[in-house]
PDB file of C-alpha atoms and ligand atoms in Angstrom:
ATOM      1  CA  MET A   1       0.000   0.000   0.000  1.00  0.00           C
ATOM      2  CA  TYR A   2       2.943   2.377   0.549  1.00  0.00           C
ATOM      3  CA  LYS A   3       4.602   3.971  -2.448  1.00  0.00           C
ATOM      4  CA  HIS A   4       6.658   6.720  -0.818  1.00  0.00           C
ATOM      5  CA  LEU A   5       9.088   6.204   2.043  1.00  0.00           C
ATOM      6  CA  PHE A   6      10.263   9.319   3.885  1.00  0.00           C
ATOM      7  CA  PHE A   7      13.428   8.802   5.936  1.00  0.00           C
ATOM      8  CA  ASP A   8      15.008  10.950   8.582  1.00  0.00           C
ATOM      9  CA  LEU A   9      18.818  11.211   8.116  1.00  0.00           C
ATOM     10  CA  ASP A  10      20.748  11.801  11.385  1.00  0.00           C
ATOM     11  CA  HIS A  11      20.695   8.866  13.837  1.00  0.00           C
ATOM     12  CA  THR A  12      18.332   7.040  11.450  1.00  0.00           C
ATOM     13  CA  LEU A  13      20.502   6.251   8.407  1.00  0.00           C
ATOM     14  CA  TRP A  14      23.634   8.269   9.049  1.00  0.00           C
ATOM     15  CA  ASP A  15      25.485   7.143  12.184  1.00  0.00           C
ATOM     16  CA  PHE A  16      25.731  10.531  13.806  1.00  0.00           C
ATOM     17  CA  ASP A  17      27.265   9.328  17.090  1.00  0.00           C
ATOM     18  CA  ARG A  18      30.036   7.326  15.427  1.00  0.00           C
ATOM     19  CA  ASN A  19      30.813  10.047  12.876  1.00  0.00           C
ATOM     20  CA  SER A  20      30.762  12.663  15.592  1.00  0.00           C
ATOM     21  CA  ALA A  21      33.032  10.651  17.904  1.00  0.00           C
ATOM     22  CA  GLU A  22      35.572  10.230  15.072  1.00  0.00           C
ATOM     23  CA  SER A  23      35.530  13.962  14.335  1.00  0.00           C
ATOM     24  CA  ILE A  24      35.923  14.825  18.011  1.00  0.00           C
ATOM     25  CA  ALA A  25      38.805  12.330  18.384  1.00  0.00           C
ATOM     26  CA  GLU A  26      40.635  13.915  15.439  1.00  0.00           C
ATOM     27  CA  MET A  27      40.163  17.372  16.903  1.00  0.00           C
ATOM     28  CA  TYR A  28      41.403  16.142  20.276  1.00  0.00           C
ATOM     29  CA  GLU A  29      44.681  15.112  18.610  1.00  0.00           C
ATOM     30  CA  THR A  30      45.024  18.005  16.144  1.00  0.00           C
ATOM     31  CA  PHE A  31      44.425  20.688  18.742  1.00  0.00           C
ATOM     32  CA  GLN A  32      46.228  18.799  21.526  1.00  0.00           C
ATOM     33  CA  LEU A  33      43.299  19.162  23.888  1.00  0.00           C
ATOM     34  CA  ALA A  34      45.032  17.021  26.496  1.00  0.00           C
ATOM     35  CA  ASP A  35      47.139  20.137  27.119  1.00  0.00           C
ATOM     36  CA  VAL A  36      44.111  22.198  28.194  1.00  0.00           C
ATOM     37  CA  GLY A  37      43.096  19.486  30.656  1.00  0.00           C
ATOM     38  CA  ILE A  38      40.612  17.334  28.757  1.00  0.00           C
ATOM     39  CA  GLU A  39      41.358  13.833  29.953  1.00  0.00           C
ATOM     40  CA  SER A  40      40.601  11.838  26.820  1.00  0.00           C
ATOM     41  CA  ALA A  41      38.891  12.011  23.440  1.00  0.00           C
ATOM     42  CA  ALA A  42      36.206   9.657  24.790  1.00  0.00           C
ATOM     43  CA  GLU A  43      35.480  11.975  27.720  1.00  0.00           C
ATOM     44  CA  PHE A  44      35.320  14.966  25.362  1.00  0.00           C
ATOM     45  CA  SER A  45      33.034  13.093  22.971  1.00  0.00           C
ATOM     46  CA  LYS A  46      30.699  11.851  25.713  1.00  0.00           C
ATOM     47  CA  HIS A  47      29.996  15.382  26.958  1.00  0.00           C
ATOM     48  CA  PHE A  48      29.736  16.757  23.453  1.00  0.00           C
ATOM     49  CA  ILE A  49      27.146  14.161  22.398  1.00  0.00           C
ATOM     50  CA  ALA A  50      24.941  14.781  25.452  1.00  0.00           C
ATOM     51  CA  ILE A  51      25.072  18.578  25.107  1.00  0.00           C
ATOM     52  CA  ASN A  52      24.623  18.579  21.347  1.00  0.00           C
ATOM     53  CA  LYS A  53      21.621  16.254  21.613  1.00  0.00           C
ATOM     54  CA  LYS A  54      19.939  18.476  24.190  1.00  0.00           C
ATOM     55  CA  LEU A  55      20.538  21.588  22.064  1.00  0.00           C
ATOM     56  CA  TRP A  56      19.092  19.922  18.935  1.00  0.00           C
ATOM     57  CA  ALA A  57      16.007  18.860  20.936  1.00  0.00           C
ATOM     58  CA  ASP A  58      15.570  22.490  22.039  1.00  0.00           C
ATOM     59  CA  TYR A  59      15.989  23.583  18.432  1.00  0.00           C
ATOM     60  CA  ASP A  60      13.332  21.089  17.258  1.00  0.00           C
ATOM     61  CA  GLN A  61      10.955  22.648  19.764  1.00  0.00           C
ATOM     62  CA  ASN A  62      11.738  26.200  18.593  1.00  0.00           C
ATOM     63  CA  LEU A  63      13.289  27.117  21.946  1.00  0.00           C
ATOM     64  CA  ILE A  64      16.583  28.247  20.383  1.00  0.00           C
ATOM     65  CA  GLU A  65      17.909  29.337  16.992  1.00  0.00           C
ATOM     66  CA  HIS A  66      20.311  27.249  14.952  1.00  0.00           C
ATOM     67  CA  SER A  67      23.078  29.829  15.459  1.00  0.00           C
ATOM     68  CA  TYR A  68      22.790  29.295  19.226  1.00  0.00           C
ATOM     69  CA  ILE A  69      23.864  25.666  18.797  1.00  0.00           C
ATOM     70  CA  ARG A  70      26.938  26.587  16.763  1.00  0.00           C
ATOM     71  CA  GLN A  71      27.934  29.350  19.141  1.00  0.00           C
ATOM     72  CA  HIS A  72      27.377  27.658  22.477  1.00  0.00           C
ATOM     73  CA  ARG A  73      27.892  23.907  22.218  1.00  0.00           C
ATOM     74  CA  PHE A  74      31.669  23.795  22.641  1.00  0.00           C
ATOM     75  CA  PRO A  75      31.753  26.417  25.430  1.00  0.00           C
ATOM     76  CA  MET A  76      29.086  24.308  27.193  1.00  0.00           C
ATOM     77  CA  VAL A  77      31.300  21.233  26.811  1.00  0.00           C
ATOM     78  CA  TYR A  78      34.298  23.073  28.342  1.00  0.00           C
ATOM     79  CA  ARG A  79      32.152  24.134  31.288  1.00  0.00           C
ATOM     80  CA  ALA A  80      30.877  20.573  31.762  1.00  0.00           C
ATOM     81  CA  LEU A  81      34.500  19.396  31.796  1.00  0.00           C
ATOM     82  CA  GLY A  82      35.578  22.189  34.146  1.00  0.00           C
ATOM     83  CA  ILE A  83      37.879  23.716  31.523  1.00  0.00           C
ATOM     84  CA  ASP A  84      38.502  27.451  31.266  1.00  0.00           C
ATOM     85  CA  GLU A  85      37.348  28.171  27.721  1.00  0.00           C
ATOM     86  CA  ALA A  86      39.860  31.016  27.373  1.00  0.00           C
ATOM     87  CA  THR A  87      42.603  28.355  27.218  1.00  0.00           C
ATOM     88  CA  VAL A  88      41.134  26.865  24.006  1.00  0.00           C
ATOM     89  CA  LYS A  89      42.546  28.928  21.160  1.00  0.00           C
ATOM     90  CA  HIS A  90      41.008  27.132  18.211  1.00  0.00           C
ATOM     91  CA  ASP A  91      37.621  27.461  16.530  1.00  0.00           C
ATOM     92  CA  LEU A  92      36.435  23.967  17.386  1.00  0.00           C
ATOM     93  CA  ASN A  93      32.976  24.491  15.996  1.00  0.00           C
ATOM     94  CA  ALA A  94      34.279  25.464  12.548  1.00  0.00           C
ATOM     95  CA  GLU A  95      36.567  22.436  12.485  1.00  0.00           C
ATOM     96  CA  TYR A  96      33.780  20.146  13.660  1.00  0.00           C
ATOM     97  CA  LEU A  97      31.488  21.416  10.880  1.00  0.00           C
ATOM     98  CA  ARG A  98      34.249  20.756   8.354  1.00  0.00           C
ATOM     99  CA  LEU A  99      35.064  17.245   9.563  1.00  0.00           C
ATOM    100  CA  LEU A 100      31.712  15.808  10.601  1.00  0.00           C
ATOM    101  CA  PRO A 101      29.727  15.798   7.323  1.00  0.00           C
ATOM    102  CA  ARG A 102      32.670  14.186   5.522  1.00  0.00           C
ATOM    103  CA  LYS A 103      32.398  11.043   7.639  1.00  0.00           C
ATOM    104  CA  PRO A 104      30.874   8.074   5.814  1.00  0.00           C
ATOM    105  CA  HIS A 105      29.461   5.750   8.468  1.00  0.00           C
ATOM    106  CA  LEU A 106      25.869   4.564   8.267  1.00  0.00           C
ATOM    107  CA  LEU A 107      24.001   2.602  10.926  1.00  0.00           C
ATOM    108  CA  PRO A 108      24.266  -1.189  10.642  1.00  0.00           C
ATOM    109  CA  TRP A 109      22.373  -2.564   7.654  1.00  0.00           C
ATOM    110  CA  ALA A 110      20.990   0.830   6.598  1.00  0.00           C
ATOM    111  CA  LYS A 111      22.682   0.611   3.200  1.00  0.00           C
ATOM    112  CA  GLU A 112      21.570  -2.990   2.577  1.00  0.00           C
ATOM    113  CA  VAL A 113      17.998  -2.075   3.434  1.00  0.00           C
ATOM    114  CA  LEU A 114      18.048   0.946   1.107  1.00  0.00           C
ATOM    115  CA  ASP A 115      19.361  -1.320  -1.661  1.00  0.00           C
ATOM    116  CA  HIS A 116      16.582  -3.794  -1.021  1.00  0.00           C
ATOM    117  CA  LEU A 117      13.869  -1.092  -1.125  1.00  0.00           C
ATOM    118  CA  ARG A 118      15.118   1.035  -4.010  1.00  0.00           C
ATOM    119  CA  ASP A 119      13.279  -0.768  -6.809  1.00  0.00           C
ATOM    120  CA  ARG A 120      10.058  -1.146  -4.827  1.00  0.00           C
ATOM    121  CA  TYR A 121       9.495   2.361  -3.471  1.00  0.00           C
ATOM    122  CA  THR A 122      10.224   6.010  -4.153  1.00  0.00           C
ATOM    123  CA  MET A 123      12.388   7.190  -1.284  1.00  0.00           C
ATOM    124  CA  HIS A 124      12.899  10.664   0.174  1.00  0.00           C
ATOM    125  CA  ILE A 125      14.607  12.427   3.078  1.00  0.00           C
ATOM    126  CA  ILE A 126      13.015  14.782   5.604  1.00  0.00           C
ATOM    127  CA  THR A 127      15.638  16.341   7.877  1.00  0.00           C
ATOM    128  CA  ASN A 128      15.842  19.222  10.328  1.00  0.00           C
ATOM    129  CA  GLY A 129      19.525  19.571   9.472  1.00  0.00           C
ATOM    130  CA  PHE A 130      20.827  22.185   7.075  1.00  0.00           C
ATOM    131  CA  ALA A 131      20.750  21.623   3.331  1.00  0.00           C
ATOM    132  CA  GLU A 132      24.430  22.200   2.604  1.00  0.00           C
ATOM    133  CA  ILE A 133      25.675  20.006   5.477  1.00  0.00           C
ATOM    134  CA  GLN A 134      23.144  17.231   4.863  1.00  0.00           C
ATOM    135  CA  ALA A 135      24.080  17.082   1.155  1.00  0.00           C
ATOM    136  CA  ILE A 136      27.758  16.562   2.073  1.00  0.00           C
ATOM    137  CA  LYS A 137      26.789  13.796   4.536  1.00  0.00           C
ATOM    138  CA  MET A 138      24.751  11.940   1.911  1.00  0.00           C
ATOM    139  CA  ASP A 139      27.591  12.222  -0.614  1.00  0.00           C
ATOM    140  CA  SER A 140      30.155  11.038   1.950  1.00  0.00           C
ATOM    141  CA  ALA A 141      28.035   8.008   2.816  1.00  0.00           C
ATOM    142  CA  GLU A 142      27.258   7.403  -0.898  1.00  0.00           C
ATOM    143  CA  ILE A 143      23.486   7.354  -0.407  1.00  0.00           C
ATOM    144  CA  ALA A 144      22.372  10.524  -2.232  1.00  0.00           C
ATOM    145  CA  HIS A 145      21.313   8.531  -5.316  1.00  0.00           C
ATOM    146  CA  TYR A 146      18.621   6.611  -3.407  1.00  0.00           C
ATOM    147  CA  PHE A 147      16.485   9.684  -2.757  1.00  0.00           C
ATOM    148  CA  THR A 148      14.180  11.652  -5.026  1.00  0.00           C
ATOM    149  CA  ILE A 149      13.242  14.576  -2.772  1.00  0.00           C
ATOM    150  CA  VAL A 150      15.337  15.968   0.099  1.00  0.00           C
ATOM    151  CA  VAL A 151      13.314  18.223   2.380  1.00  0.00           C
ATOM    152  CA  THR A 152      15.230  20.303   4.911  1.00  0.00           C
ATOM    153  CA  SER A 153      13.947  22.755   7.495  1.00  0.00           C
ATOM    154  CA  GLU A 154      15.273  25.488   5.204  1.00  0.00           C
ATOM    155  CA  ASN A 155      13.305  24.644   2.076  1.00  0.00           C
ATOM    156  CA  ALA A 156      10.121  23.708   3.979  1.00  0.00           C
ATOM    157  CA  ASN A 157      10.491  26.857   6.090  1.00  0.00           C
ATOM    158  CA  ALA A 158       9.461  24.850   9.166  1.00  0.00           C
ATOM    159  CA  LYS A 159      10.874  21.879  11.005  1.00  0.00           C
ATOM    160  CA  LYS A 160       9.686  18.521  12.275  1.00  0.00           C
ATOM    161  CA  PRO A 161       7.399  17.974  14.188  1.00  0.00           C
ATOM    162  CA  ASP A 162       5.575  20.882  12.515  1.00  0.00           C
ATOM    163  CA  PRO A 163       2.874  19.312  10.254  1.00  0.00           C
ATOM    164  CA  LEU A 164       3.822  21.826   7.537  1.00  0.00           C
ATOM    165  CA  VAL A 165       7.075  19.959   6.870  1.00  0.00           C
ATOM    166  CA  PHE A 166       5.277  16.679   6.202  1.00  0.00           C
ATOM    167  CA  GLU A 167       2.637  18.397   4.038  1.00  0.00           C
ATOM    168  CA  TYR A 168       5.408  20.134   2.124  1.00  0.00           C
ATOM    169  CA  ALA A 169       7.309  16.868   1.619  1.00  0.00           C
ATOM    170  CA  MET A 170       4.277  14.930   0.369  1.00  0.00           C
ATOM    171  CA  GLN A 171       3.368  17.730  -2.010  1.00  0.00           C
ATOM    172  CA  ALA A 172       6.924  17.921  -3.347  1.00  0.00           C
ATOM    173  CA  ALA A 173       6.968  14.137  -3.822  1.00  0.00           C
ATOM    174  CA  GLY A 174       3.468  13.981  -5.325  1.00  0.00           C
ATOM    175  CA  ALA A 175       2.478  11.530  -2.586  1.00  0.00           C
ATOM    176  CA  SER A 176      -0.848  11.052  -0.785  1.00  0.00           C
ATOM    177  CA  VAL A 177      -1.005  10.419   2.965  1.00  0.00           C
ATOM    178  CA  ALA A 178      -2.266   6.862   2.459  1.00  0.00           C
ATOM    179  CA  GLU A 179       0.726   5.864   0.337  1.00  0.00           C
ATOM    180  CA  SER A 180       3.331   7.551   2.583  1.00  0.00           C
ATOM    181  CA  LEU A 181       5.389   6.127   5.415  1.00  0.00           C
ATOM    182  CA  MET A 182       7.678   8.153   7.697  1.00  0.00           C
ATOM    183  CA  ILE A 183      10.715   6.365   9.161  1.00  0.00           C
ATOM    184  CA  GLY A 184      12.789   7.983  11.898  1.00  0.00           C
ATOM    185  CA  ASP A 185      14.528   7.702  15.262  1.00  0.00           C
ATOM    186  CA  ASN A 186      13.112  10.781  16.956  1.00  0.00           C
ATOM    187  CA  TYR A 187       9.814  10.012  18.630  1.00  0.00           C
ATOM    188  CA  LEU A 188       8.662  13.605  18.943  1.00  0.00           C
ATOM    189  CA  ALA A 189       9.959  15.055  15.676  1.00  0.00           C
ATOM    190  CA  ASP A 190       9.549  12.113  13.293  1.00  0.00           C
ATOM    191  CA  ILE A 191       6.783   9.962  14.742  1.00  0.00           C
ATOM    192  CA  MET A 192       4.451  12.434  16.440  1.00  0.00           C
ATOM    193  CA  GLY A 193       4.994  14.915  13.620  1.00  0.00           C
ATOM    194  CA  ALA A 194       4.105  12.448  10.860  1.00  0.00           C
ATOM    195  CA  LYS A 195       1.152  11.099  12.869  1.00  0.00           C
ATOM    196  CA  SER A 196      -0.258  14.610  13.162  1.00  0.00           C
ATOM    197  CA  VAL A 197      -0.849  14.658   9.393  1.00  0.00           C
ATOM    198  CA  GLY A 198      -2.125  11.072   9.328  1.00  0.00           C
ATOM    199  CA  MET A 199       0.991   9.353   7.981  1.00  0.00           C
ATOM    200  CA  ASP A 200       1.862   5.820   9.054  1.00  0.00           C
ATOM    201  CA  THR A 201       5.172   5.621  10.893  1.00  0.00           C
ATOM    202  CA  VAL A 202       8.140   3.380  11.598  1.00  0.00           C
ATOM    203  CA  PHE A 203       9.959   4.229  14.822  1.00  0.00           C
ATOM    204  CA  TYR A 204      13.620   3.227  14.398  1.00  0.00           C
ATOM    205  CA  ASN A 205      14.167   2.516  18.066  1.00  0.00           C
ATOM    206  CA  PRO A 206      17.468   0.636  18.602  1.00  0.00           C
ATOM    207  CA  ASN A 207      17.455   1.372  22.348  1.00  0.00           C
ATOM    208  CA  GLY A 208      13.914   0.067  22.870  1.00  0.00           C
ATOM    209  CA  LEU A 209      12.460   3.302  24.272  1.00  0.00           C
ATOM    210  CA  LEU A 210       8.841   3.097  25.355  1.00  0.00           C
ATOM    211  CA  SER A 211       6.309   5.284  23.596  1.00  0.00           C
ATOM    212  CA  ASN A 212       2.836   6.209  24.902  1.00  0.00           C
ATOM    213  CA  ASP A 213       1.246   6.903  21.584  1.00  0.00           C
ATOM    214  CA  ALA A 214       2.304   3.930  19.516  1.00  0.00           C
ATOM    215  CA  PRO A 215       3.907   4.308  16.103  1.00  0.00           C
ATOM    216  CA  THR A 216       2.507   2.068  13.342  1.00  0.00           C
ATOM    217  CA  HIS A 217       5.686  -0.032  13.571  1.00  0.00           C
ATOM    218  CA  ASP A 218       8.504  -0.076  16.109  1.00  0.00           C
ATOM    219  CA  ILE A 219      11.818  -1.636  15.001  1.00  0.00           C
ATOM    220  CA  ARG A 220      15.080  -2.236  16.882  1.00  0.00           C
ATOM    221  CA  HIS A 221      17.108  -3.145  13.816  1.00  0.00           C
ATOM    222  CA  TRP A 222      17.045  -2.155  10.149  1.00  0.00           C
ATOM    223  CA  ARG A 223      16.574  -5.754   8.998  1.00  0.00           C
ATOM    224  CA  GLU A 224      13.104  -5.699  10.605  1.00  0.00           C
ATOM    225  CA  LEU A 225      11.998  -3.104   8.050  1.00  0.00           C
ATOM    226  CA  ILE A 226      12.305  -5.675   5.278  1.00  0.00           C
ATOM    227  CA  ARG A 227       9.668  -7.806   7.002  1.00  0.00           C
ATOM    228  CA  ILE A 228       7.269  -4.856   7.173  1.00  0.00           C
ATOM    229  CA  LEU A 229       7.732  -3.621   3.595  1.00  0.00           C
TER     230      LEU A 229
HETATM  231 MG1   MG B 301      17.165  11.699  13.646  1.00  0.00          MG
END
């Protein structure tokens, strides 16, 4: 019954945490962050991931602007680590934005599943990330060719979970609600957002989080999607 599959990108297909940890580890070496008192790349990465995730959740809920994330995330990490930010001389955010989208890692089996689905469905991306960065990520991971429409918060002029984004995406794809399926890892942004316009949903839920308002399908692993579709 589905013809159009709409995928989220970060943490759904593209392995954000792994790619981010690699970028952070490189920066830790390049900028010799041991010298400013950061114990290890793993420690640096752990704090960065937690803070970055919280900031993106605030952004999804329109509590902060995108520029706030870029400006404040590394200073927040230094504070969490008890580091005086004046001792860090480099523009870590600029370097992170250069390194991160060039990382190629996808989540386990994401590529195999996309290969399996490509002849059966028309596939699209709906992401709250920024167009330029997301395009580099998809090129780096060699997945751009799977997708017909890429909707970002910039071109939809709204972001998930706003229903406008899903309406915009279906219109751009020429898809009806009944033939559309939204697949994502973010319960609020992807699942509740898509449900609000009547789309069926697949919650990519590798950590087995509980959800009150059930998605149409809940999967722990990408291989389970093949059984559904
Ligand atoms: Mg996501």
